[in-house]
Coordinates of C-alpha atoms in Angstrom, one line a residue:
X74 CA -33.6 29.2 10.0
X75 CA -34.5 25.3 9.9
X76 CA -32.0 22.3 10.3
X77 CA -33.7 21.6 6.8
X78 CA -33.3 24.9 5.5
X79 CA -29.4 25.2 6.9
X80 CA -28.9 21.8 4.9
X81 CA -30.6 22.9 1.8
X82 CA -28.8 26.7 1.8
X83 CA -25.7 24.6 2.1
X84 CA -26.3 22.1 -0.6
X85 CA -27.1 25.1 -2.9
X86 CA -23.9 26.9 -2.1
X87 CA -21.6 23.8 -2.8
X88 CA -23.6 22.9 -6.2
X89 CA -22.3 26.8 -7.2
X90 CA -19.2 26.1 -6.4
X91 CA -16.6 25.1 -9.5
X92 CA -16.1 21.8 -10.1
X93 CA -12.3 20.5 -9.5
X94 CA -12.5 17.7 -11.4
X95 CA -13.2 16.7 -15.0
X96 CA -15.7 19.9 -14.8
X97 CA -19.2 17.9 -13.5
X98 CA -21.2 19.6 -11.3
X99 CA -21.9 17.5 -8.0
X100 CA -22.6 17.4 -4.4
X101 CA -19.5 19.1 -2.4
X102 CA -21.1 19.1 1.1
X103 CA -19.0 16.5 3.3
X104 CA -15.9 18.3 1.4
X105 CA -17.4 21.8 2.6
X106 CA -18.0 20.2 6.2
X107 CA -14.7 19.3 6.1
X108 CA -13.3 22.0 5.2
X109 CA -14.8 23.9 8.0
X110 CA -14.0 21.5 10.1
X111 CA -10.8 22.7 12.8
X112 CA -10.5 20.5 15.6
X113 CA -7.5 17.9 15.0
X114 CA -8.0 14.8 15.2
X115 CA -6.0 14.1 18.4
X116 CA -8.0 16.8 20.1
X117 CA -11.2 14.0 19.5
X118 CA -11.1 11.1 22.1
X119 CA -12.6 8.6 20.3
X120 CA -11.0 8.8 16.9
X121 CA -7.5 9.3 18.9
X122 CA -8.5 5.8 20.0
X123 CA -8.9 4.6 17.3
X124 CA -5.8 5.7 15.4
X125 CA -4.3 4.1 18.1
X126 CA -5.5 0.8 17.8
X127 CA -4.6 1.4 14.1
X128 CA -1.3 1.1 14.4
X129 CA -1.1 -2.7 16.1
X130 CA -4.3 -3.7 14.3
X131 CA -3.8 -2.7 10.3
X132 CA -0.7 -0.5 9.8
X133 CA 1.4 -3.3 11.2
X134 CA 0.5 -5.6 8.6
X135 CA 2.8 -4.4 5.8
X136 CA 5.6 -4.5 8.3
X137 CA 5.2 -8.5 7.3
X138 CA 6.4 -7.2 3.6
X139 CA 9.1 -5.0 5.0
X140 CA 10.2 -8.0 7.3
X141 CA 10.1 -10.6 4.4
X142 CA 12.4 -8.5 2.3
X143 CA 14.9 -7.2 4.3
X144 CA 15.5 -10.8 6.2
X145 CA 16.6 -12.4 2.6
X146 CA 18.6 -9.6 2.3
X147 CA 20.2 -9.9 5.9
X148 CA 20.2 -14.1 5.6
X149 CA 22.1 -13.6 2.5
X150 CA 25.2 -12.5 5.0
X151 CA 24.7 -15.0 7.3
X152 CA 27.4 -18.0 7.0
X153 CA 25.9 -20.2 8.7
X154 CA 22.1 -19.9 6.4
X155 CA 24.4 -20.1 3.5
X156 CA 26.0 -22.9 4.5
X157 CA 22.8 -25.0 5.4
X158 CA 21.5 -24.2 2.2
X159 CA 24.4 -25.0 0.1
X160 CA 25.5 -21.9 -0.8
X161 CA 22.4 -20.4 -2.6
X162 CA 23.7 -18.0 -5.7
X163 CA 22.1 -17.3 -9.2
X164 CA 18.8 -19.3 -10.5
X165 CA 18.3 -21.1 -7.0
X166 CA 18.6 -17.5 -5.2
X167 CA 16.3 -16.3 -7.3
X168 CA 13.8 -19.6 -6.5
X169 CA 13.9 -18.6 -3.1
X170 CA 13.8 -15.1 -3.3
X171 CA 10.7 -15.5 -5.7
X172 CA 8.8 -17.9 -4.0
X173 CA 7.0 -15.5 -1.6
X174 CA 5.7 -13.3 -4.3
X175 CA 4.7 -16.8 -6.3
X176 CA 2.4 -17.5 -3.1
X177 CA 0.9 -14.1 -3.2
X178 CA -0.5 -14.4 -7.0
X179 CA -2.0 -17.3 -6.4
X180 CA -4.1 -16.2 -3.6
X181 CA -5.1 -13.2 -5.8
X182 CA -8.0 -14.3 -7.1
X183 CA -9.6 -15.3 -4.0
X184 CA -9.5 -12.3 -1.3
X185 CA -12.1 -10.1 -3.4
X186 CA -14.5 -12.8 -2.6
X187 CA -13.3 -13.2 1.6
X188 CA -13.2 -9.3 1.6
X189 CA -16.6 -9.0 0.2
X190 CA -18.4 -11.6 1.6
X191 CA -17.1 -11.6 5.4
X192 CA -15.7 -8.3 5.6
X193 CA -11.9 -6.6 5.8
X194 CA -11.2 -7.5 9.4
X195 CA -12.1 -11.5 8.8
X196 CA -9.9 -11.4 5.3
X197 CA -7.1 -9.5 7.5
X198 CA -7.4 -12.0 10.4
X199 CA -7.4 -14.9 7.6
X200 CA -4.0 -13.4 6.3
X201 CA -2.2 -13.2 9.4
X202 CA -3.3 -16.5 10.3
X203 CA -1.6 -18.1 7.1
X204 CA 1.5 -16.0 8.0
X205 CA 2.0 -17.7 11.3
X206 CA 1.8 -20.7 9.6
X207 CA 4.6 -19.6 7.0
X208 CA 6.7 -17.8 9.7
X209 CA 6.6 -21.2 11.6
X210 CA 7.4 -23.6 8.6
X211 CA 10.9 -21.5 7.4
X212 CA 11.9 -21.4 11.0
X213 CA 11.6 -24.9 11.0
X214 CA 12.9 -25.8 7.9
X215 CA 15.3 -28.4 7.2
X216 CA 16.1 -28.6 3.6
X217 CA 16.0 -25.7 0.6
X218 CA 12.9 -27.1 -0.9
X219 CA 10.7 -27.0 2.6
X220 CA 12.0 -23.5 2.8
X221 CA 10.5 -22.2 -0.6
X222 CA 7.6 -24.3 0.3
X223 CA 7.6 -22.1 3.6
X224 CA 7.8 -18.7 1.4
X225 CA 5.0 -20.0 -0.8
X226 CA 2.8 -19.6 2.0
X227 CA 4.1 -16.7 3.8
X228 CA 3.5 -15.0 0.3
X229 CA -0.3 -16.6 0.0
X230 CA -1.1 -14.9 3.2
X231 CA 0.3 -11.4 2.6
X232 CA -2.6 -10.9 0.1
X233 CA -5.7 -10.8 2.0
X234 CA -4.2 -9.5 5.0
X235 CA -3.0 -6.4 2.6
X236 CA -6.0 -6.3 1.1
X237 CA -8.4 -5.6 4.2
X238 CA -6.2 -3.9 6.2
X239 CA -5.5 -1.0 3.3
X240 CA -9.1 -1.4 2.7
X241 CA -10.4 -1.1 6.6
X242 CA -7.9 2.0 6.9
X243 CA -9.2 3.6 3.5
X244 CA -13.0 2.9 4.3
X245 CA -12.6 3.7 8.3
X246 CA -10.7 6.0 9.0
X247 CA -12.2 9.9 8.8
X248 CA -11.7 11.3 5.5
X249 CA -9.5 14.8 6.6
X250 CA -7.5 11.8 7.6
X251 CA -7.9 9.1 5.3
X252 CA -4.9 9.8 3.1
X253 CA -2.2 10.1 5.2
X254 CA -3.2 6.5 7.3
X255 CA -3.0 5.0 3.6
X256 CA 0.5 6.8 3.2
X257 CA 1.3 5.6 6.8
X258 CA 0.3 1.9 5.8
X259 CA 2.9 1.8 3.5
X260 CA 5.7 3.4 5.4
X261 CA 5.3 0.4 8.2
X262 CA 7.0 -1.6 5.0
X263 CA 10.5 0.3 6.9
X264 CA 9.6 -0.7 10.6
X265 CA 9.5 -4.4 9.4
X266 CA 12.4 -4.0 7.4
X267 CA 14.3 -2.3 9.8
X268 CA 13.3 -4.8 12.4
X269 CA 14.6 -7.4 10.5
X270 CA 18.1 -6.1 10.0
X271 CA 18.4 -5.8 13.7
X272 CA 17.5 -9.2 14.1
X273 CA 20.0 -10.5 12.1
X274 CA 22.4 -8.3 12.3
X275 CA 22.5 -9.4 16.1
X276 CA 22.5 -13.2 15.2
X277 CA 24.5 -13.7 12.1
X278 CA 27.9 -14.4 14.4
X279 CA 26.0 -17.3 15.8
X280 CA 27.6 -20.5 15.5
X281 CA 24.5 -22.3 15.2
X282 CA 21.6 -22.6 12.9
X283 CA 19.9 -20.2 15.2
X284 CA 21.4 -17.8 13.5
X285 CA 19.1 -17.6 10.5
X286 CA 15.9 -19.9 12.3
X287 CA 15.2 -17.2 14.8
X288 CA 14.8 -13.8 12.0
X289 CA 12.6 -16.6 10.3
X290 CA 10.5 -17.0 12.9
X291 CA 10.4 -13.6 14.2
X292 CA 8.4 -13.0 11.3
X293 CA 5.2 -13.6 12.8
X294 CA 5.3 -11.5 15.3
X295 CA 3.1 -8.7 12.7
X296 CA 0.5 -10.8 12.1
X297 CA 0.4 -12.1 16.1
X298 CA 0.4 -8.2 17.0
X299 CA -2.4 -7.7 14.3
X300 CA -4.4 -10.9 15.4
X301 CA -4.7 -9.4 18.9
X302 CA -5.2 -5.7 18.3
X303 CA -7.6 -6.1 15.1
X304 CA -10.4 -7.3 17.5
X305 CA -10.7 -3.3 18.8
X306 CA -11.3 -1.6 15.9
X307 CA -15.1 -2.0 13.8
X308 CA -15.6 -3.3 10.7
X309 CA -15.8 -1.0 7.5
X310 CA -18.8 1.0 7.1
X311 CA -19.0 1.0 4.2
X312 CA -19.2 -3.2 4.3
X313 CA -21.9 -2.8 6.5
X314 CA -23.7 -0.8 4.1
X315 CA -23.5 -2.9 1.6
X316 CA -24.5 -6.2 3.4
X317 CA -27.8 -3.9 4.5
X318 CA -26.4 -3.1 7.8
X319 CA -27.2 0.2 8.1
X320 CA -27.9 1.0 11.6
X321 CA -24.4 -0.4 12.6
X322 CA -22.7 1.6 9.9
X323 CA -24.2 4.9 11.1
X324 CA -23.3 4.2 14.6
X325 CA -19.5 3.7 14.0
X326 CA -19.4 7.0 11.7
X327 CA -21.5 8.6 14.6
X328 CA -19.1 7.3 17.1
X329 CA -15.4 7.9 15.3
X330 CA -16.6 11.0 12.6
X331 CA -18.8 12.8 15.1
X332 CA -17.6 11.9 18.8
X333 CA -21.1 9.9 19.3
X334 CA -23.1 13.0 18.1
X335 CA -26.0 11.7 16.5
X336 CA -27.2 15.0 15.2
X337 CA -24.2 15.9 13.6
X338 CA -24.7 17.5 10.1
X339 CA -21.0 15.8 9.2
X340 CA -22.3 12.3 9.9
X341 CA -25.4 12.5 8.5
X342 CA -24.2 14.0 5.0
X343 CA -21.4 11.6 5.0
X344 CA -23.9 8.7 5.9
X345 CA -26.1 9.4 2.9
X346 CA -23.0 10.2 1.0
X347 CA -22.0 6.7 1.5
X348 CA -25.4 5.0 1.3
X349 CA -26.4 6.3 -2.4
X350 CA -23.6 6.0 -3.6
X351 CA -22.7 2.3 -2.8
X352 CA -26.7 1.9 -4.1
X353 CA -25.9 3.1 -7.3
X354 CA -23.1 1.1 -7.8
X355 CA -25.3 -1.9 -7.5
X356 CA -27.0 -0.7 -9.6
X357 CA -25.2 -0.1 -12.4
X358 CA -22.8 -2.7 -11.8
X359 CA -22.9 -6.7 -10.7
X360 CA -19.6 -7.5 -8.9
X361 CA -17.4 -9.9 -10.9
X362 CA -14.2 -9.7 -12.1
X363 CA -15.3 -8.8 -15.7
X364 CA -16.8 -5.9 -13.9
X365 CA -13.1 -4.7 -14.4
X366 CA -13.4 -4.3 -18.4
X367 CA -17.0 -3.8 -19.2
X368 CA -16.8 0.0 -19.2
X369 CA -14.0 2.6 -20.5
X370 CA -13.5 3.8 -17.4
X371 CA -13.3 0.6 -15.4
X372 CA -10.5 -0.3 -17.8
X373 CA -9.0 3.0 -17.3
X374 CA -9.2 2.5 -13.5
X375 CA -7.8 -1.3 -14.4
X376 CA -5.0 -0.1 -16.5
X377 CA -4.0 2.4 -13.2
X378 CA -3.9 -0.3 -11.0
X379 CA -2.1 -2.5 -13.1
X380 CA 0.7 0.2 -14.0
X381 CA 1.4 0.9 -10.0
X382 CA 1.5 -2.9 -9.5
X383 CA 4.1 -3.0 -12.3
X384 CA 5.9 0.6 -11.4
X385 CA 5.9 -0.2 -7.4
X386 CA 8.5 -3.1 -7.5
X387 CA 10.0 -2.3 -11.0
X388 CA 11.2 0.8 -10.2
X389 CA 14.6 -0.5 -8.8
X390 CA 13.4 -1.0 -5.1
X391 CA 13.4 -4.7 -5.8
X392 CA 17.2 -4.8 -6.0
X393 CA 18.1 -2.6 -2.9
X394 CA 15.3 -4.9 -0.9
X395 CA 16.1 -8.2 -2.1
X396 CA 19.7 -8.2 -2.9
X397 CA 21.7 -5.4 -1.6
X398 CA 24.5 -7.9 -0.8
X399 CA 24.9 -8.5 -4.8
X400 CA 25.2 -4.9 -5.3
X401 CA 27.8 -3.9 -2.8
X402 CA 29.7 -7.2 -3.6
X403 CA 29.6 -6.1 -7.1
X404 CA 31.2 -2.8 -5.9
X405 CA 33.7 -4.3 -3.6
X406 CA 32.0 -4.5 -0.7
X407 CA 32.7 -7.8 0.7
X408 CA 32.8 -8.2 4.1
X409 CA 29.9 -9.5 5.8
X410 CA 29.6 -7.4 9.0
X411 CA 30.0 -4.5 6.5
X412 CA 27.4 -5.7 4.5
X413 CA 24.9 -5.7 7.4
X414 CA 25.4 -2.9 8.7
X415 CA 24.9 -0.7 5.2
X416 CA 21.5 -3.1 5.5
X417 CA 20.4 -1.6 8.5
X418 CA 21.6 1.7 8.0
X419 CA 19.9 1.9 4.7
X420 CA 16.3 0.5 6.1
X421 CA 16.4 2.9 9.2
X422 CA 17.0 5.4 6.9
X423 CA 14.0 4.5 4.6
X424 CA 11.6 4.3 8.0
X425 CA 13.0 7.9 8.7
X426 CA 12.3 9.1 5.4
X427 CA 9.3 7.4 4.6
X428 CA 7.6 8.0 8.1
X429 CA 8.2 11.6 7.1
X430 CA 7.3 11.6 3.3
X431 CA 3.5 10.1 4.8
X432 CA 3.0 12.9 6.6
X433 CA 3.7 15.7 4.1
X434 CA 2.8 13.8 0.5
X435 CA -0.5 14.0 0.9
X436 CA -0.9 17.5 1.3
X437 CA -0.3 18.0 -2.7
X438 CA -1.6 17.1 -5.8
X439 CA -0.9 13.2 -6.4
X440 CA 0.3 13.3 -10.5
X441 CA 2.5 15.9 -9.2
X442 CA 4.1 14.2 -6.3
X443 CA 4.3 10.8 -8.7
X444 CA 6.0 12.7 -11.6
X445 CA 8.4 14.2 -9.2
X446 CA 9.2 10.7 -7.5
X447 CA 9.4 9.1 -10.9
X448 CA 11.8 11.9 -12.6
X449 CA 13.8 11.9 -9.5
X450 CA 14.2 8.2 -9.6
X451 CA 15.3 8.2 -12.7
X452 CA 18.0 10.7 -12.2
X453 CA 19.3 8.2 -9.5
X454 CA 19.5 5.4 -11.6
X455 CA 21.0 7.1 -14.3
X456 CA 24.0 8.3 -12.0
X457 CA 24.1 4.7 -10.4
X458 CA 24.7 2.9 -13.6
X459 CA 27.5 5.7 -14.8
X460 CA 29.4 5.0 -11.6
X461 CA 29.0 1.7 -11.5
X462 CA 30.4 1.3 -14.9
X463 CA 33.3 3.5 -13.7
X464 CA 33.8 1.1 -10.7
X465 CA 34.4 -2.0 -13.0
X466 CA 36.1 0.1 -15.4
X467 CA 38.7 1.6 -12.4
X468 CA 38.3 -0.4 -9.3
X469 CA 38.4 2.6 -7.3
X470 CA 37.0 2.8 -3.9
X471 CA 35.8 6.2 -4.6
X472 CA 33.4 4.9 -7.2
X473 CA 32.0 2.7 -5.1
X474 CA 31.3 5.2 -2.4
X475 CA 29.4 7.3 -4.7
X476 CA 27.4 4.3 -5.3
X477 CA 26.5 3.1 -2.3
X478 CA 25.8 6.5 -1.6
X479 CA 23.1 6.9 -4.4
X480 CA 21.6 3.6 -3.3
X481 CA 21.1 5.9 0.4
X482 CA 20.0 8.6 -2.0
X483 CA 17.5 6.5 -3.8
X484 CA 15.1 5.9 -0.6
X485 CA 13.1 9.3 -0.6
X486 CA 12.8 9.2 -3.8
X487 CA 11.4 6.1 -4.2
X488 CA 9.4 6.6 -1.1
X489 CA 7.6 10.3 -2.2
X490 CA 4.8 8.4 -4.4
X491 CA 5.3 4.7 -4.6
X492 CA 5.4 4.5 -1.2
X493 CA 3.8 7.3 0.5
X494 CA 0.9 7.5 -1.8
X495 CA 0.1 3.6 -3.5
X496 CA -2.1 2.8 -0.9
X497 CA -4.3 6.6 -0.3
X498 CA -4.2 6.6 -4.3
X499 CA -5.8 2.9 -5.3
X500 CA -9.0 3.9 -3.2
X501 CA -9.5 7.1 -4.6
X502 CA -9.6 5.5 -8.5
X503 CA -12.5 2.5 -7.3
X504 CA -15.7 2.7 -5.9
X505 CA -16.6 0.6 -3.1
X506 CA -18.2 -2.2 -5.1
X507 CA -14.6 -2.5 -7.0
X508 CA -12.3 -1.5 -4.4
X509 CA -11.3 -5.0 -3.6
X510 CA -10.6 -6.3 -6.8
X511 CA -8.9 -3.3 -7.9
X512 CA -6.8 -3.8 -4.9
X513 CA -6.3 -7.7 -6.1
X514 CA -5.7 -6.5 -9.6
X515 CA -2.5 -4.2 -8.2
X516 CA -1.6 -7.2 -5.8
X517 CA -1.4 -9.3 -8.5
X518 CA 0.7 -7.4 -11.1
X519 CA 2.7 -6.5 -8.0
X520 CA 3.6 -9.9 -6.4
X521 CA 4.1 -10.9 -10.6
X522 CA 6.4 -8.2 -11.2
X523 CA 8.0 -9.1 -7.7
X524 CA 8.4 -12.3 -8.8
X525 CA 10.2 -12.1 -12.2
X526 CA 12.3 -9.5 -9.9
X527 CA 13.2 -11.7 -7.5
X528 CA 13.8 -14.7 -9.8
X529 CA 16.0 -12.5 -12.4
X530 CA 17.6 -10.2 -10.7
X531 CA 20.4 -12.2 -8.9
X532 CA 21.1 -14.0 -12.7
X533 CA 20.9 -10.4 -14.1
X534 CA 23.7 -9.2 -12.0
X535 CA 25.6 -12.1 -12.4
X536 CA 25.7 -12.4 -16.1
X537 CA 25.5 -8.8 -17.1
X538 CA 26.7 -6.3 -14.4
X539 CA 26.3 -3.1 -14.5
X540 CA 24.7 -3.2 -17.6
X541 CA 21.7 -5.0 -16.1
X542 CA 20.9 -1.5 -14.7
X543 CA 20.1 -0.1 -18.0
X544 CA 16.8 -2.2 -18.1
X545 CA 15.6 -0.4 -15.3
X546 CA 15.8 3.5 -16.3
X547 CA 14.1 2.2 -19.3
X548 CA 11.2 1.0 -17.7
X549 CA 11.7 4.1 -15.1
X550 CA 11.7 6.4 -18.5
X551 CA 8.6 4.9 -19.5
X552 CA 7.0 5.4 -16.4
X553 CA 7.1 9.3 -16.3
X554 CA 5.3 9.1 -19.7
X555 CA 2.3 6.9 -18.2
X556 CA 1.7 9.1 -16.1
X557 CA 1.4 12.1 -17.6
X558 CA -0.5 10.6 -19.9
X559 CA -2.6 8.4 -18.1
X560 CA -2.9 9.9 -14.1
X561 CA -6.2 11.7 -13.2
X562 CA -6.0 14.3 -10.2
X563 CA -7.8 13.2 -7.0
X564 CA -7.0 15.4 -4.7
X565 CA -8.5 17.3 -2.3
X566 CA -12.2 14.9 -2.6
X567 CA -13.6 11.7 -0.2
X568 CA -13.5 8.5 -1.9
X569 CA -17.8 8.8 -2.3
X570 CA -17.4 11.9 -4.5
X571 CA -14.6 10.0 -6.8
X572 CA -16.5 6.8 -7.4
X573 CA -17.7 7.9 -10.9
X574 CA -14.8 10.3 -11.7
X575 CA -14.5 8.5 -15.1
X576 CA -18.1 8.3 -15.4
X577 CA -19.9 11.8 -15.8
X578 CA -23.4 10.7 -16.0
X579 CA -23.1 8.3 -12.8
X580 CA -21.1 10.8 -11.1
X581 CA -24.4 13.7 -12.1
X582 CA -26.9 11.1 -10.8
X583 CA -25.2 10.7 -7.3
X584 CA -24.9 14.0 -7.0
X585 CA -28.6 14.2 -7.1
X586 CA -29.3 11.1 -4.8
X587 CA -27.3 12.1 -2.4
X588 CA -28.1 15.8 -2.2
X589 CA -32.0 14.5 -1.7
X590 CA -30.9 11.7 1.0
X591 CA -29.1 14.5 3.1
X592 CA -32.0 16.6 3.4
X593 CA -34.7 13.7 3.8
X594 CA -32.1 12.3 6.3
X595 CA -32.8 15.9 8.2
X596 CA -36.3 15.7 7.7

């Protein structure tokens, strides 16, 4: 039988095969290739590089976010940052804390535009730079206002070099693997944070202003490891497709999907896969921001994005990562060595468990895994806000134990979907000609929600106590109903075959276009 003949047996098979999703009939052939695909990936010298260079290039980049929150928390316990900066508590805590988020929504709106026009490395590269200038600012600061100032533009940074990193990884990486490097992304949030309670736990008894200036301006080390590493690794393929680079795309998917074998049926089919479908998109689509609402199911897709930008900082983590030092002070936790070392404890144990969570989320059905994380969340916070009322109803030590304990208890949870799975999720709902604004749009209502977080949780705590905990397994309650409601399943599909999955007749016309471009591609 024919290499034509092969291709067109196998396309025949995988249109007979039932649909998984929303009951269309289209092309399953890089799934099926997948599928039959055995060889791990460590086994394949080229992508093992590549993972490699992953890891300093684009994972490390939201190690900067870990970093950023767990040094407020850890500066917050230093005497002598408190002391230069008079003593920072309530509304002014809450500037300070907030100003990094502020800088991140107002470089929203412009990394769609660097991402689409130079590419994800150049907006990644663009971000780190920004964040060396940031880093270098707050470790330099000498009053509180050049400090915010400082956190303004450490937060305008963190946008685009999120942005193109997630979206390199997503639009890179080979798609048996594609999932679990998103997951991964998102777990480096721990090695930053956990880095950064090392730091200061092993300067806060300095009796200098060294003490809180050098965790500041070990902040740039991310974005100085990323800078260096990110010139290894190719640009997206799926970028080069667009700009009508072709030739350059299929080499890199030749090279990293196929181990430089140009006749591979894998590469080809994914190839053409990627090609019609990005085509299509053009043309049914002009990119612009009102892209976003035109159609039902770009609003749906909108809606999503939104949601997770909201759910993945109001969800409680935004008190544990910002202000731990209110909470245990609030259960009688006062002493400052005591209050570090619960800091690093608690973001060693979120590495360990969200390290682990990455590698085994993705292996499920996603609205599964986020009901579980959202239900289980809940059940935390419910439990924390009893015994915390008991605490400041009894004093008792053992209250506060229990709490401190949930607050250790509260990590996996939160990490089994808004953690592990935020970033594989987001390019599963966009196609490529909206990834990056879809990205932007869960940025945005992200860093917003962060924010308000920032800015009202410290006056929340102060004013209302416990009780301020209530607000949160509201919002936590509402949550689980989204998305059951509102969640389609993606699993188990590349991010080509769920660029139309809320649009059946687009998703019926790739099909087509694709199945034809495999077997002329053969030809």
């Amino acid at each position: 039988m024919s290499d034509i003949q092969k291709t067109d047996s196998r396309v025949a098979q995988v249109e007979d095969i039932e649909p998984v999703i929303y009951g269309n009939q289209y092309d399953d052939l890089v799934s099926s290739l997948l599928a039959s695909d055995k060889t791990p990936w460590y086994q394949k010298p080229n992508l093992r590089r590549l993972y490699l260079l992953f890891i300093g290039s684009v994972l490390c980049v939201e190690t900067t976010s870990g970093y950023d929150a767990s040094v407020l928390n850890g500066l917050q316990a230093v005497p002598r940052w408190t002391a230069y900066f008079d003593n920072p508590v309530g509304t002014m805590l809450g500037l300070i804390g907030s100003m990094y988020a502020l800088g991140a929504i107002v470089s929203v709106p412009f990394v769609p535009i660097i991402a689409d026009r130079f590419g994800r490395r150049r907006c990644t590269q663009l971000g780190c730079l920004i964040l060396l200038l940031g880093a270098g600012l707050q470790a330099g600061s000498i009053n509180t206002p050049m400090f915010m100032v400082a956190r303004v533009i450490i937060g305008i940074g963190i946008t685009p070099a999120i942005v193109g990193a997630s979206n390199l990884i997503s639009e890179l990486a080979h798609p048996k693997e594609r999932a679990r490097l998103g997951s991964l992304f998102n777990a480096f949030f721990f090695t930053g944070s956990s880095l950064a309670a090392i730091i200061t736990i092993g300067t806060f008894k300095m009796q200098n202003d060294w003490a809180w200036r050098i965790p500041s301006l070990l902040q740039s080390l991310p974005a100085m490891v990323s800078l260096i590493f990110i010139n290894f690794i190719p640009e997206s393929p799926r970028w080069l497709v667009a700009k009508g680079r072709a030739d350059e795309a299929f080499a890199i998917l030749v090279k990293y999907h196929a181990e430089g074998d140009e006749s591979s049926e894998f590469a080809q089919a994914e190839f053409a896969q990627i090609q019609q479908t990005i085509a299509l998109e053009k043309e049914l689509s002009k990119q612009s921001w009102m892209t976003l609402l035109k159609t039902s199911g770009n609003r749906k897709r909108t809606l999503i994005a939104a949601f997770l930008g909201l759910a993945t900082q109001w969800s409680g983590n935004g008190l544990i990562s910002y202000y731990l030092s209110p909470i245990l002070i609030n259960v009688g936790i006062t002493d400052s060595q005591t209050r570090q070392v619960i800091n690093l404890g608690l973001t060693l144990w979120g590495a360990i468990t969200a390290f682990t969570i990455a590698f085994l989320a993705t292996r499920f059905p996603r609205r599964r895994i986020y009901l579980a994380c959202t239900l289980s969340i809940l059940t935390v916070f419910a439990l924390w806000t009893a015994f915390s009322a008991q605490y400041a109803a009894t004093g008792s030590k053992a209250w506060s134990g229990l709490v401190v304990t949930l607050v250790f208890l509260y990590q996996p949870c939160y990490n089994l979907a808004f953690n592990a799975l935020s970033y594989a999720y987001l390019p599963e709902l966009f196609p490529y000609q909206m990834r990056t604004r879809g990205a932007s749009v869960f940025q945005w209502f992200s860093r917003a929600a962060l924010f308000l977080n920032t800015f009202v949780n410290p006056i929340g705590m102060a004013n209302a106590g416990w009780k301020y905990l209530t607000s949160y397994c509201v919002f936590i309650a509402f949550e689980v109903l989204f998305i059951y409601f509102m969640f389609p399943e993606t699993y188990g599909r590349s991010i080509e075959e769920l660029a139309f999955i809320f649009e059946d007749s687009a998703q019926d016309e790739r099909s087509k276009r694709v199945n034809q471009a495999v077997v002329e591609r053969k030809d």
